[in-house]
């Protein structure tokens, strides 16, 4: 939940590290810091606030810092210890030999701290990280060798960590280690880099070393060397990541989130083109799971967190609508990991994680694997932990997403999931040619319909402004709309900080309806399907309690106007594919509500994009 960056090269390090931190700021943004090697010393600068403030502070560092060619940096999302300058990273050991940044949680930090304090070591922060820093200083003093001290440190630390370290008396070399938190390294011929997120490195090279669990490395201007935690050397191959670094730029948009909402037609088009044969609607076998797999499968479990979980609900519903005999579930990873969910060789579990690093999803995958369940992942990040740990991975094609609130990666997930579901059922022999042609044909028309939806932004903006003083929102809908009610409510909570709840429309009368009055807005999703009338009846129940109604209805459904204060028309598509278009006005509504309220849209308070702690 923090971003870290290290550089050892020949160019001034400060700018490279600050740029790397800015690219990873979505991971944490309550405080930030940098440490630069300046001849014999290492000079630290820390702030409470954003990387832009750190950049200002770095300008006032001693002149020798501007020519420093190695350093480390950190942008923090606090877990242990309040948001203060002292608790911000980098941390320095009391003997001044070690300077260190960390992402993760050191679970035995209390024990280490108590022991070291009894031996006379002075701690100055409230963080778990300082325990690792002070311990490494003691181990380095005892052993006199960085590799051996790193081995001893990693053997002793429990919990999750990505660490980047400078030893005061080892110039131009930085060390890093990974267990449970992501870390990627790179060498471009004259400099080494490391970071939490590959997007921080793409400006320098696309050939990346993804550190495995239990690996550490020493990085210098002339090489990257890798070791196991036991100190034995490891040969590593780079993985090429074909993301363009400009994809992670904001372009002419005010916010990454808005830019990313607009990229969804391209994400969908790219996914469909990559995963289907253009001349006929058949799935491309090489991009699906091993053929024949479904012959052994009786159960399918989709497992994920947050928005990715809502994407799995879309997949579950599509799959269920096509095959009524398979046992198909969607589960929240943080619960799946602690329940005794059935598994084994006749179960296929599909783990969906944009980052591929979400702690709960990884833990759920490990548990399923241990039960002998066939495990597959859908992730947006090649080389991420989930990609490396499961039997088979499908990459979503959203490209880097910087806005903390997921938008285009949701689209990347649902489009890939829809295609995967069809491929699995085809393999199983239960996908009819008619459904295949209908859905692939439907998917192909969606990018243009999404574009048409995006062009109604001004209308949605006015509605967002009108309703931004609501005391709260209820999102209601049935069947294919339920995942969208959840996603629409989540987006509004995340970036506008407004109370917003999602209910299956039929559930309103079982309790939530008691909350309604003229200040609580109901956003109702009622496309023109067999359930239109049922949903509109529930809308009427809300109207009768004076709640303002903002209705999402199918284009041309003029009769729906009578049920609403305001209406947004959505282009028509196959019922199962409604979420692909219906999500766009909900994302735009949340975006413009947050804008109206002056919220920090790309970096909402208290959140971090990649949740690598439990
Ligand atoms: C919401 C959001 C989160 C993530 C969730 C899972 O906008 O971004 O709810 O969807 O933290 O993250 P991944 O997909 O990386 O596992």
Coordinates of C-alpha atoms and ligand atoms in Angstrom, one line a residue:
X1 CA 0.0 0.0 0.0
X2 CA 3.1 2.2 -0.4
X3 CA 5.1 3.0 -3.5
X4 CA 8.9 2.6 -3.4
X5 CA 11.6 3.5 -5.9
X6 CA 15.3 3.0 -6.0
X7 CA 18.0 4.2 -8.5
X8 CA 21.7 3.5 -8.8
X9 CA 23.1 4.9 -12.0
X10 CA 25.0 7.8 -13.6
X11 CA 22.4 10.5 -13.9
X12 CA 21.1 12.8 -11.1
X13 CA 19.0 10.5 -9.0
X14 CA 16.6 12.9 -7.4
X15 CA 14.5 13.6 -10.5
X16 CA 14.3 10.0 -11.4
X17 CA 13.2 8.9 -8.0
X18 CA 10.6 11.7 -7.6
X19 CA 9.2 10.9 -11.1
X20 CA 9.0 7.2 -10.1
X21 CA 7.2 8.2 -6.8
X22 CA 4.8 10.4 -8.7
X23 CA 3.8 7.5 -11.0
X24 CA 3.2 5.3 -7.9
X25 CA 1.5 7.9 -5.8
X26 CA -1.9 6.2 -6.2
X27 CA -0.5 3.5 -4.0
X28 CA -0.2 5.8 -1.0
X29 CA -0.2 9.5 -0.6
X30 CA -0.2 10.6 3.0
X31 CA 3.5 11.3 3.3
X32 CA 6.7 10.8 1.2
X33 CA 10.4 10.9 1.5
X34 CA 13.7 10.5 -0.4
X35 CA 17.3 9.6 0.6
X36 CA 20.2 10.6 -1.7
X37 CA 23.8 9.4 -1.4
X38 CA 26.0 12.5 -1.3
X39 CA 29.7 11.4 -1.2
X40 CA 30.2 9.8 2.2
X41 CA 26.8 10.6 3.6
X42 CA 23.2 9.9 2.8
X43 CA 20.8 12.9 3.1
X44 CA 17.1 12.4 3.8
X45 CA 14.1 14.7 3.0
X46 CA 10.6 13.8 4.2
X47 CA 7.2 15.6 4.2
X48 CA 3.7 14.9 5.2
X49 CA 1.7 15.3 2.0
X50 CA 2.1 14.7 -1.6
X51 CA 5.1 14.0 -3.8
X52 CA 4.7 17.5 -5.3
X53 CA 5.5 18.9 -1.8
X54 CA 8.5 16.6 -1.5
X55 CA 9.7 17.9 -4.9
X56 CA 9.7 21.4 -3.5
X57 CA 11.6 20.3 -0.4
X58 CA 14.2 18.5 -2.5
X59 CA 15.0 21.8 -4.3
X60 CA 16.1 23.1 -0.9
X61 CA 18.4 20.2 -0.1
X62 CA 22.2 20.8 0.0
X63 CA 23.7 21.5 -3.5
X64 CA 25.6 18.1 -3.5
X65 CA 22.2 16.3 -3.6
X66 CA 21.5 17.6 -7.0
X67 CA 24.4 15.6 -8.4
X68 CA 23.8 12.5 -6.4
X69 CA 23.5 9.4 -8.7
X70 CA 21.8 7.0 -6.3
X71 CA 19.0 7.0 -3.9
X72 CA 15.7 5.6 -2.7
X73 CA 12.2 7.1 -2.2
X74 CA 8.9 6.2 -0.7
X75 CA 5.2 7.4 -0.8
X76 CA 3.3 6.1 2.2
X77 CA -0.1 4.8 3.1
X78 CA 0.1 4.6 6.9
X79 CA -0.5 1.3 8.6
X80 CA 1.6 1.4 11.8
X81 CA 2.2 4.8 13.2
X82 CA 0.4 8.1 12.5
X83 CA 0.9 10.3 9.5
X84 CA 3.9 12.4 10.6
X85 CA 7.2 13.4 9.1
X86 CA 9.1 11.2 11.6
X87 CA 7.1 8.2 10.6
X88 CA 7.5 8.9 6.9
X89 CA 10.2 6.7 5.1
X90 CA 13.1 6.5 4.5
X91 CA 14.1 5.4 8.0
X92 CA 17.6 5.6 9.3
X93 CA 19.2 3.3 11.8
X94 CA 20.5 4.9 15.0
X95 CA 24.1 4.2 14.0
X96 CA 23.5 5.9 10.6
X97 CA 24.6 2.9 8.7
X98 CA 21.3 1.8 7.1
X99 CA 18.7 3.9 5.3
X100 CA 15.6 1.9 4.3
X101 CA 12.1 2.1 2.8
X102 CA 9.4 -0.5 3.1
X103 CA 6.1 -1.6 1.7
X104 CA 4.1 -4.2 3.7
X105 CA 3.7 -5.0 7.4
X106 CA 6.4 -6.5 9.6
X107 CA 4.3 -8.6 11.9
X108 CA 7.0 -9.3 14.5
X109 CA 8.1 -5.7 14.7
X110 CA 7.1 -5.4 18.4
X111 CA 9.2 -8.3 19.5
X112 CA 12.2 -7.1 17.5
X113 CA 11.8 -3.6 18.9
X114 CA 11.5 -4.7 22.5
X115 CA 14.6 -6.9 22.1
X116 CA 16.7 -4.2 20.5
X117 CA 15.6 -1.5 22.9
X118 CA 16.7 -3.8 25.8
X119 CA 20.1 -3.9 24.0
X120 CA 20.2 -0.1 24.0
X121 CA 19.1 0.7 20.5
X122 CA 17.1 4.0 20.4
X123 CA 13.9 4.0 18.3
X124 CA 12.5 7.3 17.1
X125 CA 9.4 6.3 15.1
X126 CA 6.2 4.4 15.8
X127 CA 6.5 2.4 12.6
X128 CA 6.9 -1.4 12.2
X129 CA 9.5 -0.5 9.5
X130 CA 12.0 0.9 11.9
X131 CA 12.4 -2.5 13.5
X132 CA 13.7 -3.9 10.2
X133 CA 16.0 -0.9 9.8
X134 CA 17.5 -1.1 13.3
X135 CA 17.8 -4.9 13.1
X136 CA 19.6 -4.7 9.8
X137 CA 22.1 -2.3 11.3
X138 CA 22.8 -4.7 14.2
X139 CA 23.2 -7.6 11.8
X140 CA 25.4 -5.7 9.4
X141 CA 27.7 -4.7 12.3
X142 CA 27.9 -8.3 13.4
X143 CA 28.6 -9.8 10.0
X144 CA 30.3 -6.9 8.1
X145 CA 28.8 -8.1 4.8
X146 CA 25.6 -6.8 3.1
X147 CA 24.5 -10.1 1.6
X148 CA 24.9 -12.0 4.8
X149 CA 23.2 -9.3 6.8
X150 CA 20.3 -9.3 4.3
X151 CA 19.9 -13.1 4.6
X152 CA 19.9 -12.9 8.4
X153 CA 17.3 -10.0 8.3
X154 CA 14.9 -11.7 5.9
X155 CA 15.1 -14.9 7.9
X156 CA 14.0 -13.0 11.0
X157 CA 11.2 -10.8 9.6
X158 CA 7.7 -12.1 9.6
X159 CA 4.9 -10.6 7.6
X160 CA 5.0 -8.9 4.2
X161 CA 7.8 -6.7 2.9
X162 CA 9.3 -5.1 -0.1
X163 CA 12.5 -3.4 1.2
X164 CA 14.9 -1.1 -0.6
X165 CA 18.1 -0.3 1.3
X166 CA 21.2 1.8 1.2
X167 CA 24.2 0.9 3.3
X168 CA 26.1 4.0 4.2
X169 CA 29.6 2.5 3.5
X170 CA 28.7 0.8 0.2
X171 CA 28.5 3.5 -2.4
X172 CA 26.5 3.3 -5.6
X173 CA 24.8 0.1 -4.5
X174 CA 21.2 -0.4 -3.3
X175 CA 19.8 -3.6 -2.0
X176 CA 16.2 -4.8 -2.2
X177 CA 14.2 -7.8 -0.9
X178 CA 10.7 -9.1 -1.5
X179 CA 8.3 -11.3 0.5
X180 CA 4.6 -10.8 0.1
X181 CA 4.8 -7.2 -1.4
X182 CA 5.5 -6.5 -5.0
X183 CA 8.9 -5.4 -6.3
X184 CA 10.2 -5.1 -9.8
X185 CA 13.8 -4.3 -10.8
X186 CA 15.4 -3.3 -14.1
X187 CA 18.8 -2.6 -15.7
X188 CA 19.1 -0.3 -18.8
X189 CA 22.8 -0.7 -19.5
X190 CA 24.0 2.1 -17.3
X191 CA 21.7 2.1 -14.4
X192 CA 19.6 -0.1 -12.1
X193 CA 16.2 0.6 -10.8
X194 CA 13.6 -0.9 -8.6
X195 CA 10.0 0.0 -7.8
X196 CA 6.7 -1.4 -6.5
X197 CA 4.9 -0.9 -9.8
X198 CA 6.3 -1.6 -13.3
X199 CA 4.8 1.7 -14.6
X200 CA 7.5 3.6 -12.7
X201 CA 10.2 1.9 -14.8
X202 CA 8.7 1.8 -18.3
X203 CA 10.2 5.1 -19.2
X204 CA 13.7 3.5 -18.9
X205 CA 13.1 0.0 -20.1
X206 CA 10.3 -2.5 -20.8
X207 CA 12.4 -5.5 -19.8
X208 CA 11.8 -6.1 -16.2
X209 CA 12.9 -8.5 -13.5
X210 CA 10.0 -9.4 -11.2
X211 CA 11.4 -10.5 -7.9
X212 CA 9.9 -13.7 -6.7
X213 CA 8.8 -14.4 -3.1
X214 CA 12.0 -14.9 -1.1
X215 CA 14.3 -13.1 -3.5
X216 CA 16.7 -10.2 -2.9
X217 CA 19.0 -8.2 -5.2
X218 CA 21.9 -5.9 -5.2
X219 CA 21.6 -3.1 -7.8
X220 CA 24.4 -0.9 -9.1
X221 CA 25.1 1.2 -12.2
X222 CA 26.8 -1.8 -13.9
X223 CA 24.5 -4.7 -13.0
X224 CA 21.6 -6.3 -11.1
X225 CA 22.4 -9.4 -9.1
X226 CA 19.8 -11.7 -7.6
X227 CA 19.9 -14.0 -4.6
X228 CA 17.6 -16.2 -2.6
X229 CA 17.1 -15.2 1.0
X230 CA 19.7 -17.8 1.9
X231 CA 22.2 -15.8 -0.1
X232 CA 22.7 -18.2 -3.0
X233 CA 22.9 -16.5 -6.4
X234 CA 20.0 -16.8 -8.8
X235 CA 19.9 -16.2 -12.6
X236 CA 16.8 -14.3 -13.6
X237 CA 15.3 -13.6 -16.9
X238 CA 13.5 -10.4 -17.8
X239 CA 9.9 -10.3 -18.7
X240 CA 8.9 -7.8 -21.4
X241 CA 6.0 -5.6 -20.6
X242 CA 4.6 -4.0 -23.7
X243 CA 2.8 -1.1 -21.9
X244 CA 3.6 2.2 -23.3
X245 CA 4.8 4.6 -20.6
X246 CA 2.7 7.4 -22.1
X247 CA -0.4 5.3 -21.4
X248 CA 0.2 6.2 -17.8
X249 CA 0.1 10.0 -18.6
X250 CA -3.0 12.1 -18.0
X251 CA -3.0 13.7 -21.5
X252 CA -5.3 16.7 -21.7
X253 CA -7.7 15.4 -19.0
X254 CA -7.9 16.9 -15.6
X255 CA -7.9 13.5 -13.9
X256 CA -6.7 10.0 -14.7
X257 CA -10.1 8.7 -13.8
X258 CA -11.8 10.6 -16.5
X259 CA -9.2 9.7 -19.1
X260 CA -9.6 6.0 -18.1
X261 CA -13.4 6.1 -18.3
X262 CA -13.0 7.3 -21.9
X263 CA -10.6 4.5 -22.8
X264 CA -13.1 1.8 -22.2
X265 CA -14.3 1.4 -25.8
X266 CA -10.7 0.8 -26.8
X267 CA -10.1 -1.7 -24.0
X268 CA -13.2 -3.6 -25.1
X269 CA -12.3 -3.5 -28.8
X270 CA -8.7 -4.7 -28.0
X271 CA -9.9 -7.6 -25.9
X272 CA -12.4 -8.8 -28.4
X273 CA -10.0 -8.5 -31.3
X274 CA -7.2 -10.4 -29.4
X275 CA -9.5 -13.1 -28.2
X276 CA -11.7 -13.9 -31.1
X277 CA -11.0 -14.9 -34.7
X278 CA -12.0 -11.9 -36.7
X279 CA -13.6 -13.8 -39.6
X280 CA -15.8 -16.0 -37.6
X281 CA -17.1 -15.9 -34.0
X282 CA -15.2 -18.9 -32.7
X283 CA -12.9 -18.3 -29.7
X284 CA -9.2 -18.4 -30.2
X285 CA -8.1 -21.5 -28.4
X286 CA -4.6 -20.4 -27.6
X287 CA -6.0 -17.6 -25.4
X288 CA -8.4 -19.7 -23.4
X289 CA -7.8 -22.5 -20.9
X290 CA -6.4 -25.9 -21.9
X291 CA -8.9 -27.6 -24.1
X292 CA -10.8 -30.5 -22.4
X293 CA -10.4 -28.9 -19.0
X294 CA -14.1 -28.4 -18.6
X295 CA -14.9 -32.1 -19.1
X296 CA -13.6 -32.6 -15.5
X297 CA -15.1 -29.5 -14.0
X298 CA -18.4 -29.6 -12.0
X299 CA -17.9 -26.3 -10.1
X300 CA -16.8 -22.8 -11.1
X301 CA -15.8 -20.3 -8.5
X302 CA -15.0 -16.7 -9.3
X303 CA -13.0 -15.0 -6.5
X304 CA -12.0 -11.4 -6.1
X305 CA -12.3 -8.2 -4.0
X306 CA -14.0 -4.8 -4.5
X307 CA -14.7 -3.8 -8.1
X308 CA -13.0 -6.9 -9.4
X309 CA -15.6 -8.9 -7.3
X310 CA -18.4 -7.0 -9.0
X311 CA -16.8 -8.0 -12.4
X312 CA -17.0 -11.6 -11.3
X313 CA -20.7 -11.1 -10.5
X314 CA -21.2 -10.0 -14.1
X315 CA -19.4 -13.2 -15.3
X316 CA -21.3 -15.5 -12.9
X317 CA -24.6 -14.1 -14.2
X318 CA -23.6 -14.5 -17.9
X319 CA -22.4 -18.1 -17.2
X320 CA -25.5 -19.0 -15.3
X321 CA -27.8 -17.6 -18.0
X322 CA -26.1 -19.9 -20.5
X323 CA -25.7 -23.1 -18.5
X324 CA -28.2 -24.0 -15.8
X325 CA -26.5 -27.2 -14.7
X326 CA -23.0 -26.1 -13.6
X327 CA -22.5 -25.0 -10.0
X328 CA -21.3 -21.4 -10.4
X329 CA -20.4 -19.0 -7.6
X330 CA -18.8 -15.7 -7.1
X331 CA -17.0 -15.2 -3.7
X332 CA -15.4 -12.3 -1.9
X333 CA -11.7 -13.3 -1.5
X334 CA -11.5 -12.0 2.1
X335 CA -14.3 -14.5 3.1
X336 CA -13.3 -17.3 0.8
X337 CA -10.0 -17.6 2.5
X338 CA -11.6 -18.2 5.9
X339 CA -14.5 -20.4 5.0
X340 CA -14.3 -24.0 4.2
X341 CA -15.2 -23.6 0.6
X342 CA -15.4 -26.9 -1.4
X343 CA -12.5 -27.5 -3.8
X344 CA -10.5 -30.2 -5.6
X345 CA -9.8 -31.3 -9.1
X346 CA -13.4 -31.0 -10.3
X347 CA -13.5 -27.3 -9.3
X348 CA -12.2 -24.4 -11.4
X349 CA -11.4 -21.3 -9.4
X350 CA -10.9 -18.0 -11.4
X351 CA -9.2 -15.3 -9.4
X352 CA -9.6 -11.8 -10.7
X353 CA -7.3 -9.1 -9.6
X354 CA -6.4 -6.0 -11.5
X355 CA -3.1 -5.6 -9.6
X356 CA -2.4 -9.2 -9.1
X357 CA -1.2 -8.3 -5.7
X358 CA -4.3 -8.1 -3.5
X359 CA -3.4 -9.9 -0.3
X360 CA -6.8 -11.5 0.2
X361 CA -7.1 -12.7 -3.4
X362 CA -3.6 -14.2 -3.2
X363 CA -4.4 -16.0 0.1
X364 CA -7.6 -17.3 -1.4
X365 CA -5.7 -18.7 -4.4
X366 CA -3.1 -20.4 -2.2
X367 CA -5.9 -22.0 -0.2
X368 CA -7.7 -23.3 -3.3
X369 CA -4.4 -24.5 -4.7
X370 CA -3.7 -26.5 -1.6
X371 CA -7.1 -28.2 -2.0
X372 CA -6.1 -29.3 -5.5
X373 CA -8.6 -26.9 -7.1
X374 CA -7.7 -25.9 -10.7
X375 CA -6.7 -22.2 -10.4
X376 CA -6.7 -19.5 -13.1
X377 CA -6.2 -15.8 -12.8
X378 CA -7.3 -12.8 -14.7
X379 CA -5.0 -9.9 -14.0
X380 CA -3.9 -6.7 -15.7
X381 CA -0.3 -7.0 -14.6
X382 CA 2.0 -9.6 -16.3
X383 CA 4.5 -10.8 -13.8
X384 CA 2.4 -10.0 -10.8
X385 CA 2.3 -12.4 -7.9
X386 CA -1.0 -14.0 -8.9
X387 CA 0.3 -14.4 -12.5
X388 CA 3.2 -16.3 -11.2
X389 CA 1.4 -18.4 -8.6
X390 CA -1.5 -19.9 -10.5
X391 CA -1.7 -22.6 -13.2
X392 CA -2.9 -20.4 -15.9
X393 CA -3.3 -16.6 -16.4
X394 CA -5.3 -14.5 -18.8
X395 CA -4.1 -11.0 -19.1
X396 CA -6.8 -8.2 -19.3
X397 CA -5.9 -5.6 -21.8
X398 CA -6.7 -2.4 -20.0
X399 CA -3.1 -1.0 -19.8
X400 CA -1.9 0.8 -16.7
X401 CA -4.7 2.3 -14.6
X402 CA -3.6 5.2 -12.4
X403 CA -6.8 6.6 -11.0
X404 CA -7.4 4.9 -7.6
X405 CA -11.0 4.1 -8.5
X406 CA -11.1 1.2 -11.0
X407 CA -12.9 2.0 -14.2
X408 CA -11.2 0.7 -17.4
X409 CA -9.8 -2.3 -15.7
X410 CA -13.4 -3.3 -14.7
X411 CA -14.1 -3.2 -18.5
X412 CA -11.0 -5.2 -19.2
X413 CA -12.1 -7.8 -16.7
X414 CA -15.7 -8.1 -17.8
X415 CA -14.9 -8.3 -21.4
X416 CA -12.3 -11.0 -20.9
X417 CA -14.5 -12.8 -18.4
X418 CA -17.4 -12.8 -20.9
X419 CA -15.2 -14.4 -23.6
X420 CA -13.7 -16.8 -21.1
X421 CA -17.1 -17.9 -19.9
X422 CA -18.2 -18.6 -23.5
X423 CA -15.0 -20.5 -24.2
X424 CA -15.4 -22.7 -21.1
X425 CA -19.0 -23.5 -22.0
X426 CA -18.0 -24.2 -25.5
X427 CA -15.4 -26.6 -24.2
X428 CA -18.1 -28.2 -22.0
X429 CA -20.4 -28.5 -24.9
X430 CA -23.2 -26.3 -23.4
X431 CA -22.8 -23.1 -25.5
X432 CA -25.3 -23.1 -28.3
X433 CA -24.2 -21.7 -31.6
X434 CA -27.0 -19.2 -31.4
X435 CA -25.9 -17.8 -28.1
X436 CA -22.3 -17.7 -29.2
X437 CA -23.2 -15.7 -32.3
X438 CA -25.6 -13.5 -30.4
X439 CA -23.2 -12.6 -27.7
X440 CA -20.0 -12.2 -29.8
X441 CA -22.1 -10.1 -32.2
X442 CA -23.4 -8.1 -29.3
X443 CA -19.9 -7.6 -27.9
X444 CA -18.6 -6.3 -31.2
X445 CA -21.3 -3.6 -31.4
X446 CA -20.6 -2.4 -27.8
X447 CA -17.5 -0.1 -28.3
X448 CA -19.6 2.2 -30.6
X449 CA -22.5 2.2 -28.2
X450 CA -20.1 3.0 -25.3
X451 CA -18.8 5.9 -27.4
X452 CA -22.4 7.1 -27.8
X453 CA -22.8 6.9 -24.0
X454 CA -19.6 8.8 -23.4
X455 CA -20.9 11.6 -25.6
X456 CA -23.8 12.2 -23.2
X457 CA -21.3 13.3 -20.5
X458 CA -22.7 16.9 -20.4
X459 CA -26.2 15.6 -19.5
X460 CA -24.7 13.4 -16.8
X461 CA -22.6 16.2 -15.4
X462 CA -25.7 18.4 -15.0
X463 CA -27.5 15.6 -13.1
X464 CA -24.5 15.0 -10.9
X465 CA -24.4 18.7 -10.0
X466 CA -28.2 18.7 -9.4
X467 CA -28.0 15.7 -7.0
X468 CA -24.7 16.4 -5.3
X469 CA -26.4 17.8 -2.2
X470 CA -28.4 14.6 -1.6
X471 CA -27.8 13.2 1.9
X472 CA -27.2 9.8 0.3
X473 CA -27.9 7.4 -2.6
X474 CA -29.6 4.1 -3.1
X475 CA -28.7 2.2 -6.3
X476 CA -31.3 -0.4 -7.2
X477 CA -31.8 -2.9 -10.0
X478 CA -32.4 -6.5 -10.7
X479 CA -30.4 -9.5 -12.1
X480 CA -27.8 -8.1 -14.7
X481 CA -28.1 -4.7 -13.0
X482 CA -27.2 -5.8 -9.5
X483 CA -23.4 -5.8 -10.1
X484 CA -23.8 -2.3 -11.5
X485 CA -25.8 -1.1 -8.5
X486 CA -22.8 -2.3 -6.3
X487 CA -20.3 -0.7 -8.6
X488 CA -22.2 2.6 -8.9
X489 CA -22.5 2.9 -5.2
X490 CA -18.9 2.0 -4.6
X491 CA -17.6 4.6 -7.0
X492 CA -19.7 7.3 -5.3
X493 CA -18.4 6.2 -1.8
X494 CA -14.8 6.1 -3.0
X495 CA -14.4 9.4 -4.7
X496 CA -17.3 11.6 -3.5
X497 CA -17.4 10.2 0.1
X498 CA -21.2 10.2 0.0
X499 CA -23.3 7.5 1.7
X500 CA -24.4 5.2 -1.0
X501 CA -25.9 1.7 -0.8
X502 CA -26.8 -0.9 -3.4
X503 CA -29.9 -3.1 -3.2
X504 CA -31.5 -5.7 -5.4
X505 CA -34.6 -3.8 -6.2
X506 CA -36.9 -6.5 -4.7
X507 CA -35.1 -6.1 -1.4
X508 CA -36.0 -2.5 -0.8
X509 CA -39.3 -3.3 0.9
X510 CA -37.6 -5.6 3.3
X511 CA -36.0 -2.8 5.3
X512 CA -34.1 -0.1 3.3
X513 CA -37.2 1.6 2.2
X514 CA -37.5 3.0 5.8
X515 CA -34.6 5.3 5.0
X516 CA -36.3 7.1 2.1
X517 CA -37.3 10.7 2.1
X518 CA -36.9 13.7 -0.3
X519 CA -33.2 14.0 0.4
X520 CA -32.2 10.5 -0.4
X521 CA -31.8 9.9 -4.1
X522 CA -32.7 6.6 -5.7
X523 CA -30.6 5.7 -8.8
X524 CA -32.7 3.0 -10.5
X525 CA -31.5 0.7 -13.3
X526 CA -34.4 -0.5 -15.4
X527 CA -33.4 -1.5 -18.9
X528 CA -36.1 -2.8 -21.2
X529 CA -35.9 -6.5 -20.4
X530 CA -38.4 -9.0 -19.0
X531 CA -37.8 -7.4 -15.6
X532 CA -38.5 -3.8 -16.6
X533 CA -42.0 -3.8 -15.1
X534 CA -40.9 -5.4 -11.8
X535 CA -38.1 -2.9 -11.3
X536 CA -40.4 0.0 -12.2
X537 CA -42.9 -1.2 -9.5
X538 CA -40.1 -1.0 -7.0
X539 CA -39.3 2.5 -8.3
X540 CA -42.9 3.5 -7.7
X541 CA -42.6 2.3 -4.1
X542 CA -39.6 4.6 -3.7
X543 CA -41.4 7.5 -5.4
X544 CA -44.3 7.1 -3.0
X545 CA -41.9 7.8 -0.1
X546 CA -40.8 11.1 -1.8
X547 CA -37.4 9.9 -2.9
X548 CA -36.1 11.7 -6.0
X549 CA -35.6 9.1 -8.8
X550 CA -32.8 9.1 -11.3
X551 CA -33.6 6.4 -13.8
X552 CA -31.4 4.6 -16.2
X553 CA -33.6 3.2 -19.0
X554 CA -33.3 1.8 -22.5
X555 CA -33.1 4.3 -25.3
X556 CA -36.5 4.9 -26.8
X557 CA -38.4 3.8 -23.6
X558 CA -40.3 7.0 -23.4
X559 CA -42.8 5.3 -21.1
X560 CA -40.2 5.1 -18.4
X561 CA -40.0 9.0 -18.1
X562 CA -43.3 9.0 -16.1
X563 CA -41.5 7.0 -13.3
X564 CA -38.6 9.4 -12.7
X565 CA -37.5 12.9 -11.9
X566 CA -34.7 12.5 -14.3
X567 CA -33.7 9.9 -16.8
X568 CA -30.6 8.8 -18.6
X569 CA -31.2 6.7 -21.7
X570 CA -28.8 3.8 -22.4
X571 CA -28.2 2.3 -25.8
X572 CA -29.9 -1.0 -26.2
X573 CA -27.9 -4.3 -26.2
X574 CA -28.3 -8.0 -25.3
X575 CA -29.6 -8.1 -21.7
X576 CA -26.5 -10.0 -20.4
X577 CA -24.3 -7.2 -21.9
X578 CA -26.1 -4.3 -20.3
X579 CA -23.3 -3.9 -17.7
X580 CA -20.8 -3.0 -20.4
X581 CA -22.7 0.2 -21.2
X582 CA -24.6 0.8 -18.0
X583 CA -21.4 1.2 -16.0
X584 CA -20.3 4.2 -18.0
X585 CA -23.0 6.7 -16.8
X586 CA -22.5 5.5 -13.2
X587 CA -18.8 6.1 -13.4
X588 CA -19.4 9.5 -15.0
X589 CA -22.0 10.3 -12.4
X590 CA -19.6 9.5 -9.6
X591 CA -16.8 11.5 -11.3
X592 CA -18.9 14.6 -11.8
X593 CA -20.4 14.4 -8.3
X594 CA -16.9 14.2 -6.8
X595 CA -15.8 17.1 -9.0
X596 CA -18.8 19.2 -7.9
X597 CA -17.9 18.5 -4.3
X598 CA -14.2 19.4 -4.9
X599 CA -12.9 15.9 -4.0
X600 CA -9.4 14.6 -4.8
X601 CA -10.6 12.3 -7.5
X602 CA -7.5 10.4 -8.5
X603 CA -6.3 10.0 -4.9
X604 CA -9.3 9.8 -2.7
X605 CA -8.7 9.9 1.1
X606 CA -7.9 6.7 3.0
X607 CA -7.6 4.6 -0.1
X608 CA -4.7 2.9 -1.9
X609 CA -4.9 1.2 -5.3
X610 CA -3.3 -2.0 -4.5
X611 CA -4.3 -3.5 -1.1
X612 CA -1.3 -5.7 -0.3
X613 CA -2.2 -6.0 3.4
X614 CA -5.0 -8.1 4.9
Ligands
LIG1 C1 -12.4 0.1 -6.5 C2 -11.2 -0.6 -6.4 C3 -11.0 -1.7 -5.5 C4 -10.3 -2.9 -6.1 C5 -10.0 -3.9 -5.1 C6 -9.3 -5.2 -5.7 O1 -12.4 1.2 -7.4 O2 -10.3 -0.3 -7.2 O3 -12.2 -2.1 -4.9 O4 -11.1 -3.4 -7.1 O5 -9.1 -3.4 -4.1 O6 -8.1 -4.9 -6.3 P1 -7.5 -5.8 -7.4 O7 -8.4 -5.9 -8.6 O8 -6.2 -5.2 -7.7 O9 -7.3 -7.1 -6.7

